[in-house]
PDB file of C-alpha atoms in Angstrom:
ATOM      1  CA  MET W   1     131.401 173.724 139.119  1.00  0.00           C
ATOM      2  CA  SER W   2     134.157 172.223 141.669  1.00  0.00           C
ATOM      3  CA  ASP W   3     133.839 168.293 141.654  1.00  0.00           C
ATOM      4  CA  THR W   4     135.219 168.288 145.536  1.00  0.00           C
ATOM      5  CA  PHE W   5     133.165 169.766 148.548  1.00  0.00           C
ATOM      6  CA  ARG W   6     133.157 169.096 151.897  1.00  0.00           C
ATOM      7  CA  ALA W   7     130.111 166.930 154.009  1.00  0.00           C
ATOM      8  CA  VAL W   8     130.361 166.187 157.677  1.00  0.00           C
ATOM      9  CA  VAL W   9     130.242 161.970 157.245  1.00  0.00           C
ATOM     10  CA  VAL W  10     129.480 159.547 159.731  1.00  0.00           C
ATOM     11  CA  ASP W  11     130.983 156.008 159.589  1.00  0.00           C
ATOM     12  CA  ARG W  12     132.443 152.901 161.413  1.00  0.00           C
ATOM     13  CA  VAL W  13     136.022 152.261 160.935  1.00  0.00           C
ATOM     14  CA  ASP W  14     137.381 149.102 162.618  1.00  0.00           C
ATOM     15  CA  ASP W  15     133.872 148.359 164.136  1.00  0.00           C
ATOM     16  CA  GLN W  16     134.105 152.067 166.039  1.00  0.00           C
ATOM     17  CA  HIS W  17     132.004 155.021 165.178  1.00  0.00           C
ATOM     18  CA  THR W  18     133.783 158.068 163.450  1.00  0.00           C
ATOM     19  CA  ALA W  19     132.613 161.555 162.479  1.00  0.00           C
ATOM     20  CA  GLY W  20     133.902 163.985 161.011  1.00  0.00           C
ATOM     21  CA  LEU W  21     134.413 166.355 157.975  1.00  0.00           C
ATOM     22  CA  ARG W  22     135.823 164.785 154.517  1.00  0.00           C
ATOM     23  CA  ASP W  23     136.077 165.270 151.024  1.00  0.00           C
ATOM     24  CA  LEU W  24     133.985 164.108 148.835  1.00  0.00           C
ATOM     25  CA  THR W  25     133.048 163.968 144.702  1.00  0.00           C
ATOM     26  CA  LEU W  26     130.194 164.424 142.974  1.00  0.00           C
ATOM     27  CA  GLY W  27     130.682 160.491 142.509  1.00  0.00           C
ATOM     28  CA  ASP W  28     130.355 160.053 145.987  1.00  0.00           C
ATOM     29  CA  LEU W  29     126.583 161.164 146.173  1.00  0.00           C
ATOM     30  CA  PRO W  30     123.539 159.066 146.304  1.00  0.00           C
ATOM     31  CA  GLU W  31     121.817 158.998 142.594  1.00  0.00           C
ATOM     32  CA  HIS W  32     118.888 160.793 142.401  1.00  0.00           C
ATOM     33  CA  ASP W  33     117.582 164.085 140.114  1.00  0.00           C
ATOM     34  CA  VAL W  34     118.241 167.061 141.617  1.00  0.00           C
ATOM     35  CA  LEU W  35     121.496 168.531 142.357  1.00  0.00           C
ATOM     36  CA  VAL W  36     121.595 171.358 145.295  1.00  0.00           C
ATOM     37  CA  ASP W  37     123.965 173.888 146.297  1.00  0.00           C
ATOM     38  CA  VAL W  38     123.681 173.511 150.048  1.00  0.00           C
ATOM     39  CA  GLU W  39     123.705 177.092 152.084  1.00  0.00           C
ATOM     40  CA  TYR W  40     121.875 175.931 155.363  1.00  0.00           C
ATOM     41  CA  SER W  41     120.953 173.245 157.403  1.00  0.00           C
ATOM     42  CA  THR W  42     119.568 173.053 160.794  1.00  0.00           C
ATOM     43  CA  LEU W  43     121.612 171.554 163.802  1.00  0.00           C
ATOM     44  CA  ASN W  44     118.601 169.112 165.511  1.00  0.00           C
ATOM     45  CA  TYR W  45     118.859 167.091 168.357  1.00  0.00           C
ATOM     46  CA  LYS W  46     118.513 163.648 166.031  1.00  0.00           C
ATOM     47  CA  ASP W  47     121.906 164.827 164.393  1.00  0.00           C
ATOM     48  CA  GLY W  48     123.768 165.326 167.799  1.00  0.00           C
ATOM     49  CA  LEU W  49     122.407 161.346 168.446  1.00  0.00           C
ATOM     50  CA  ALA W  50     123.920 160.650 165.074  1.00  0.00           C
ATOM     51  CA  ILE W  51     126.974 162.344 165.098  1.00  0.00           C
ATOM     52  CA  THR W  52     128.025 161.140 168.745  1.00  0.00           C
ATOM     53  CA  GLY W  53     126.747 157.668 168.535  1.00  0.00           C
ATOM     54  CA  ALA W  54     124.327 158.492 171.595  1.00  0.00           C
ATOM     55  CA  ALA W  55     121.605 156.344 169.172  1.00  0.00           C
ATOM     56  CA  PRO W  56     121.957 154.484 166.301  1.00  0.00           C
ATOM     57  CA  ILE W  57     120.369 157.224 164.110  1.00  0.00           C
ATOM     58  CA  CYS W  58     121.935 156.371 160.725  1.00  0.00           C
ATOM     59  CA  ARG W  59     120.442 153.201 159.273  1.00  0.00           C
ATOM     60  CA  SER W  60     123.600 152.655 156.974  1.00  0.00           C
ATOM     61  CA  VAL W  61     127.143 154.352 156.650  1.00  0.00           C
ATOM     62  CA  PRO W  62     128.552 156.318 155.450  1.00  0.00           C
ATOM     63  CA  MET W  63     125.877 158.590 156.326  1.00  0.00           C
ATOM     64  CA  VAL W  64     126.087 162.642 155.373  1.00  0.00           C
ATOM     65  CA  CYS W  65     124.420 163.969 158.541  1.00  0.00           C
ATOM     66  CA  GLY W  66     121.911 166.772 158.685  1.00  0.00           C
ATOM     67  CA  VAL W  67     117.848 166.156 158.530  1.00  0.00           C
ATOM     68  CA  ASP W  68     117.102 169.449 156.521  1.00  0.00           C
ATOM     69  CA  LEU W  69     118.692 172.079 154.288  1.00  0.00           C
ATOM     70  CA  ALA W  70     118.064 174.793 152.091  1.00  0.00           C
ATOM     71  CA  GLY W  71     120.022 175.828 149.284  1.00  0.00           C
ATOM     72  CA  THR W  72     119.703 176.330 145.128  1.00  0.00           C
ATOM     73  CA  VAL W  73     119.290 173.354 142.416  1.00  0.00           C
ATOM     74  CA  VAL W  74     122.581 173.555 140.357  1.00  0.00           C
ATOM     75  CA  GLU W  75     121.189 170.595 138.021  1.00  0.00           C
ATOM     76  CA  SER W  76     118.128 168.872 137.428  1.00  0.00           C
ATOM     77  CA  ALA W  77     116.451 165.805 135.410  1.00  0.00           C
ATOM     78  CA  ALA W  78     112.921 166.812 136.656  1.00  0.00           C
ATOM     79  CA  ASN W  79     110.824 169.146 134.922  1.00  0.00           C
ATOM     80  CA  SER W  80     109.496 170.444 138.760  1.00  0.00           C
ATOM     81  CA  PHE W  81     112.904 172.137 139.471  1.00  0.00           C
ATOM     82  CA  SER W  82     115.304 174.166 137.001  1.00  0.00           C
ATOM     83  CA  PRO W  83     118.656 175.613 138.304  1.00  0.00           C
ATOM     84  CA  GLY W  84     118.613 178.436 140.387  1.00  0.00           C
ATOM     85  CA  ASP W  85     115.684 177.461 142.281  1.00  0.00           C
ATOM     86  CA  ARG W  86     115.548 177.887 145.843  1.00  0.00           C
ATOM     87  CA  VAL W  87     114.367 174.900 147.864  1.00  0.00           C
ATOM     88  CA  LEU W  88     114.257 173.360 151.306  1.00  0.00           C
ATOM     89  CA  VAL W  89     113.549 169.419 152.427  1.00  0.00           C
ATOM     90  CA  ASN W  90     113.271 168.035 155.711  1.00  0.00           C
ATOM     91  CA  GLY W  91     112.310 164.984 156.726  1.00  0.00           C
ATOM     92  CA  TYR W  92     112.338 161.844 153.794  1.00  0.00           C
ATOM     93  CA  GLY W  93     114.891 159.900 155.872  1.00  0.00           C
ATOM     94  CA  LEU W  94     117.654 162.482 155.660  1.00  0.00           C
ATOM     95  CA  SER W  95     120.356 161.826 158.447  1.00  0.00           C
ATOM     96  CA  GLU W  96     119.070 157.756 158.398  1.00  0.00           C
ATOM     97  CA  SER W  97     118.167 156.410 155.597  1.00  0.00           C
ATOM     98  CA  HIS W  98     119.443 159.025 152.865  1.00  0.00           C
ATOM     99  CA  TRP W  99     122.381 161.468 152.421  1.00  0.00           C
ATOM    100  CA  GLY W 100     121.896 165.228 154.617  1.00  0.00           C
ATOM    101  CA  GLY W 101     122.198 168.322 154.506  1.00  0.00           C
ATOM    102  CA  TYR W 102     125.792 168.799 156.342  1.00  0.00           C
ATOM    103  CA  SER W 103     127.150 168.763 153.272  1.00  0.00           C
ATOM    104  CA  GLN W 104     128.014 171.685 150.751  1.00  0.00           C
ATOM    105  CA  LYS W 105     126.201 169.521 148.028  1.00  0.00           C
ATOM    106  CA  ALA W 106     123.364 167.409 148.102  1.00  0.00           C
ATOM    107  CA  ARG W 107     121.531 165.212 145.460  1.00  0.00           C
ATOM    108  CA  LEU W 108     117.844 164.686 146.162  1.00  0.00           C
ATOM    109  CA  LYS W 109     114.758 163.319 144.750  1.00  0.00           C
ATOM    110  CA  SER W 110     112.620 165.755 143.052  1.00  0.00           C
ATOM    111  CA  GLU W 111     109.616 164.866 145.368  1.00  0.00           C
ATOM    112  CA  TRP W 112     111.692 165.419 148.342  1.00  0.00           C
ATOM    113  CA  LEU W 113     111.998 169.315 147.568  1.00  0.00           C
ATOM    114  CA  VAL W 114     109.930 172.265 148.384  1.00  0.00           C
ATOM    115  CA  PRO W 115     110.311 175.571 146.488  1.00  0.00           C
ATOM    116  CA  VAL W 116     111.338 178.177 149.037  1.00  0.00           C
ATOM    117  CA  PRO W 117     108.542 181.170 148.669  1.00  0.00           C
ATOM    118  CA  ASP W 118     109.664 184.571 147.474  1.00  0.00           C
ATOM    119  CA  ALA W 119     109.391 186.078 151.199  1.00  0.00           C
ATOM    120  CA  PHE W 120     111.581 184.296 152.534  1.00  0.00           C
ATOM    121  CA  THR W 121     115.755 183.878 152.362  1.00  0.00           C
ATOM    122  CA  ASN W 122     117.131 180.111 152.112  1.00  0.00           C
ATOM    123  CA  GLN W 123     118.552 181.655 155.655  1.00  0.00           C
ATOM    124  CA  GLN W 124     115.376 182.073 157.447  1.00  0.00           C
ATOM    125  CA  ALA W 125     113.798 179.126 155.994  1.00  0.00           C
ATOM    126  CA  MET W 126     116.405 177.088 158.315  1.00  0.00           C
ATOM    127  CA  ALA W 127     115.916 178.995 160.904  1.00  0.00           C
ATOM    128  CA  ILE W 128     111.956 177.772 160.877  1.00  0.00           C
ATOM    129  CA  GLY W 129     113.616 174.399 160.237  1.00  0.00           C
ATOM    130  CA  THR W 130     112.462 170.981 161.067  1.00  0.00           C
ATOM    131  CA  ALA W 131     111.849 171.939 164.483  1.00  0.00           C
ATOM    132  CA  GLY W 132     109.610 175.035 163.457  1.00  0.00           C
ATOM    133  CA  TYR W 133     107.659 172.823 160.822  1.00  0.00           C
ATOM    134  CA  THR W 134     107.016 170.202 163.139  1.00  0.00           C
ATOM    135  CA  ALA W 135     105.498 172.818 165.990  1.00  0.00           C
ATOM    136  CA  MET W 136     103.453 174.464 163.126  1.00  0.00           C
ATOM    137  CA  LEU W 137     101.823 171.292 162.068  1.00  0.00           C
ATOM    138  CA  CYS W 138     101.356 170.149 165.710  1.00  0.00           C
ATOM    139  CA  VAL W 139      99.445 173.638 165.938  1.00  0.00           C
ATOM    140  CA  MET W 140      97.648 173.606 162.898  1.00  0.00           C
ATOM    141  CA  ALA W 141      96.289 169.484 163.472  1.00  0.00           C
ATOM    142  CA  LEU W 142      95.038 171.140 166.887  1.00  0.00           C
ATOM    143  CA  GLN W 143      93.171 173.553 165.201  1.00  0.00           C
ATOM    144  CA  ASP W 144      91.885 171.043 162.554  1.00  0.00           C
ATOM    145  CA  HIS W 145      90.675 169.142 165.487  1.00  0.00           C
ATOM    146  CA  GLY W 146      88.335 172.186 166.813  1.00  0.00           C
ATOM    147  CA  VAL W 147      90.778 173.419 169.545  1.00  0.00           C
ATOM    148  CA  THR W 148      90.594 177.431 170.078  1.00  0.00           C
ATOM    149  CA  PRO W 149      91.922 179.722 172.596  1.00  0.00           C
ATOM    150  CA  GLU W 150      88.538 178.963 174.125  1.00  0.00           C
ATOM    151  CA  SER W 151      88.373 175.691 174.483  1.00  0.00           C
ATOM    152  CA  GLY W 152      90.987 176.283 177.464  1.00  0.00           C
ATOM    153  CA  ASP W 153      94.538 175.396 178.558  1.00  0.00           C
ATOM    154  CA  VAL W 154      97.095 173.535 176.140  1.00  0.00           C
ATOM    155  CA  VAL W 155      99.478 171.421 177.655  1.00  0.00           C
ATOM    156  CA  VAL W 156     102.928 171.807 175.489  1.00  0.00           C
ATOM    157  CA  THR W 157     105.563 168.733 176.797  1.00  0.00           C
ATOM    158  CA  GLY W 158     109.364 169.160 176.301  1.00  0.00           C
ATOM    159  CA  ALA W 159     108.336 172.636 176.227  1.00  0.00           C
ATOM    160  CA  ALA W 160     112.241 173.501 176.509  1.00  0.00           C
ATOM    161  CA  GLY W 161     113.205 171.506 173.346  1.00  0.00           C
ATOM    162  CA  GLY W 162     113.116 172.858 170.121  1.00  0.00           C
ATOM    163  CA  VAL W 163     109.470 172.006 168.790  1.00  0.00           C
ATOM    164  CA  GLY W 164     108.188 172.404 172.106  1.00  0.00           C
ATOM    165  CA  SER W 165     109.518 176.040 172.120  1.00  0.00           C
ATOM    166  CA  VAL W 166     108.559 176.881 169.344  1.00  0.00           C
ATOM    167  CA  ALA W 167     105.050 175.406 169.767  1.00  0.00           C
ATOM    168  CA  VAL W 168     104.907 177.390 173.212  1.00  0.00           C
ATOM    169  CA  ALA W 169     105.710 180.415 170.716  1.00  0.00           C
ATOM    170  CA  LEU W 170     102.967 180.086 168.452  1.00  0.00           C
ATOM    171  CA  LEU W 171      99.981 178.658 170.501  1.00  0.00           C
ATOM    172  CA  ALA W 172     101.013 182.061 172.894  1.00  0.00           C
ATOM    173  CA  ARG W 173     100.672 184.146 169.491  1.00  0.00           C
ATOM    174  CA  ALA W 174      97.478 182.475 168.177  1.00  0.00           C
ATOM    175  CA  GLY W 175      95.962 183.576 171.636  1.00  0.00           C
ATOM    176  CA  TYR W 176      96.178 180.092 173.536  1.00  0.00           C
ATOM    177  CA  ARG W 177      97.193 179.829 177.199  1.00  0.00           C
ATOM    178  CA  VAL W 178      99.839 178.009 177.246  1.00  0.00           C
ATOM    179  CA  ILE W 179     100.821 175.425 179.927  1.00  0.00           C
ATOM    180  CA  ALA W 180     105.096 174.660 179.609  1.00  0.00           C
ATOM    181  CA  SER W 181     105.826 171.410 180.726  1.00  0.00           C
ATOM    182  CA  THR W 182     109.595 170.143 180.691  1.00  0.00           C
ATOM    183  CA  GLY W 183     111.398 167.255 182.675  1.00  0.00           C
ATOM    184  CA  ARG W 184     114.242 168.857 183.090  1.00  0.00           C
ATOM    185  CA  GLU W 185     114.803 170.515 186.633  1.00  0.00           C
ATOM    186  CA  ALA W 186     117.042 172.838 185.310  1.00  0.00           C
ATOM    187  CA  GLU W 187     114.703 174.772 182.705  1.00  0.00           C
ATOM    188  CA  HIS W 188     111.658 175.208 185.252  1.00  0.00           C
ATOM    189  CA  GLN W 189     112.650 179.252 185.072  1.00  0.00           C
ATOM    190  CA  TYR W 190     112.327 178.606 181.004  1.00  0.00           C
TER     191      TYR W 190
END
């Protein structure tokens, strides 16, 4: 296993925001109990803000961006995961307060990781990504509160964005009549 890998790192140099591809070593990674070879990560709005410096997403620098990732465990000090296990993670402050998925390797807390189901490839898991996961949680919350297709229309705001577009698709597939809303005039036809 090579000690050197590449990552997208946000930093401040001479009080200026910087972002770019850097060579790192395993010694640069935070001290957590599972080392993962990262295969996929999605590009989320929040990551775009962090990389461009358009909003103060990163709580500290240097920071590896990427709010989610899927990959394969290389080393584990945790009983819950072994080398060769396929895992994913989203949330937990990745790309904000913890190094994220825009890296060839990541060292993460085992309690953050979820096994990738055998029915999915790591690529498919990240195709769903954080936006799909969030949208599904929203749909499940509606259902948990007794909202059914017979309850009436469901309005999805931000329907042209990542979470909104997936929510529209999931709700429509489940039989709901969806009213899609967007504040962007250019997306009206969407």
